[in-house]
């Protein structure tokens, strides 16, 4: 087992990883930018190394500095958390070259899954359902028109190097094709240095349902059920829950089997997530695979009683997994609390928290690095806390979330807590009747 793990991240996920390391008897090294000197991850770790100025590119994305910090502290592994270097193949390769275990995917797997058209191709071969569209990349706009006529409008053009919604264009009729093609190609080239595009039938108002998987070094892959992440705004998830209110035992069985096939074909080691779009007829299609621990992992942990970060560390150390699949035995919901002004187009609101109170009690979990007197720096993501509740039924979980949100006091800055309170009151949300379009028509009071 590892003796010392360096955590190449900040905020709540750095704390989350440090906590599991402590429970496993593994020493921890925090790295931090000068903007995070007063952060809890710095105080909770056994050692801490400053790796540079506030800007992420100079600190949390600074590969030589992070590797140097690992070498001077004698860390034998690096946990990248989510975001930052977690899906950076160059960093994964650098760790391997330096004899430091990267707790995440291999460089080959990251590159493979990072090319979306390629990933889709592989999934098709594994028997995972994919959305009808072009066979690989499109060569010309004429070819795009031909395929669109065959599969029928609307269609969507996606950047093969994209993901998270960047470089996509929806096309409703043929005369829009030329413009969409040109602007998508231009945007993808500028953003990713790769202007490859592919086409799919556009699925209107789908649900976003993802399956958590875990694979070990011996080729065994299991699934840990789904998370419904349909409540999102501009590709930023707001609320995640498990089980999905749209799920049936039959669909879970099919999606779980497909997600395992996805993990098996790439010999996936570690915890990962297979994202699917699910249409109103409960047809499901592969969308992307994430080769990292995700923000929303706690809802899965709460319903299957499983520490996913511990599992990541065990798998990286070569421990075999049990191989058993999991069914949720209760319900969990997560609300992401961001330092944003919901009445001002979700403008980020960094600043000092003058006073605060975190909710607690039965079935209530808060994953957060904030405290009274803490100043949220303006340089990073605006998520400051995750509030997770679990209960026997979805109805009870919603009531518990309302109770916990009402206890949550954060003064000095604006947060998205009032938005979550309004969503919990929404009739369609309460009925489980929602798609990825939910927030488009949600009226903030
Ligand atoms: C789609 C789609 C509809 N049809 N593909 C958005 C992010 C990127 N990972 C893929 N995305 C989508 N791909 C087809 N063929 C709709 C979306 C989409 C979406 C997906 C999941 C969650 C939220 C979304 C919001 C808008 C669009």
Tab-separated table of C-alpha atoms in Angstrom, residues 112-113 115-131 133-137 160 198 200 265-266 286-287:
chain	number	residue	atom	x	y	z
A	112	UNK	CA	-8.620	7.209	-26.205
A	113	UNK	CA	-11.669	8.485	-24.321
A	115	UNK	CA	-11.284	11.600	-28.694
A	116	UNK	CA	-15.084	11.376	-28.675
A	117	UNK	CA	-15.555	9.979	-32.164
A	118	UNK	CA	-12.944	7.331	-31.454
A	119	UNK	CA	-14.526	6.480	-28.079
A	120	UNK	CA	-17.919	6.147	-29.761
A	121	UNK	CA	-16.481	3.799	-32.370
A	122	UNK	CA	-14.976	1.571	-29.708
A	123	UNK	CA	-18.223	1.507	-27.732
A	124	UNK	CA	-20.151	0.492	-30.833
A	125	UNK	CA	-17.759	-2.432	-31.244
A	126	UNK	CA	-18.338	-3.387	-27.589
A	127	UNK	CA	-22.088	-3.552	-28.235
A	128	UNK	CA	-22.843	-0.372	-26.284
A	129	UNK	CA	-25.743	1.525	-27.911
A	130	UNK	CA	-24.598	4.699	-29.679
A	131	UNK	CA	-26.541	7.474	-31.409
A	133	UNK	CA	-24.812	9.344	-37.185
A	134	UNK	CA	-21.611	9.597	-39.176
A	135	UNK	CA	-19.191	6.683	-39.203
A	136	UNK	CA	-16.281	8.479	-37.596
A	137	UNK	CA	-15.286	11.984	-38.652
A	160	UNK	CA	-14.293	15.062	-31.525
A	198	UNK	CA	-18.752	14.146	-36.336
A	200	UNK	CA	-25.363	12.483	-34.713
A	265	UNK	CA	-13.215	-3.178	-23.710
A	266	UNK	CA	-10.689	-0.547	-22.623
A	286	UNK	CA	-23.385	6.222	-24.931
A	287	UNK	CA	-22.265	9.840	-24.692
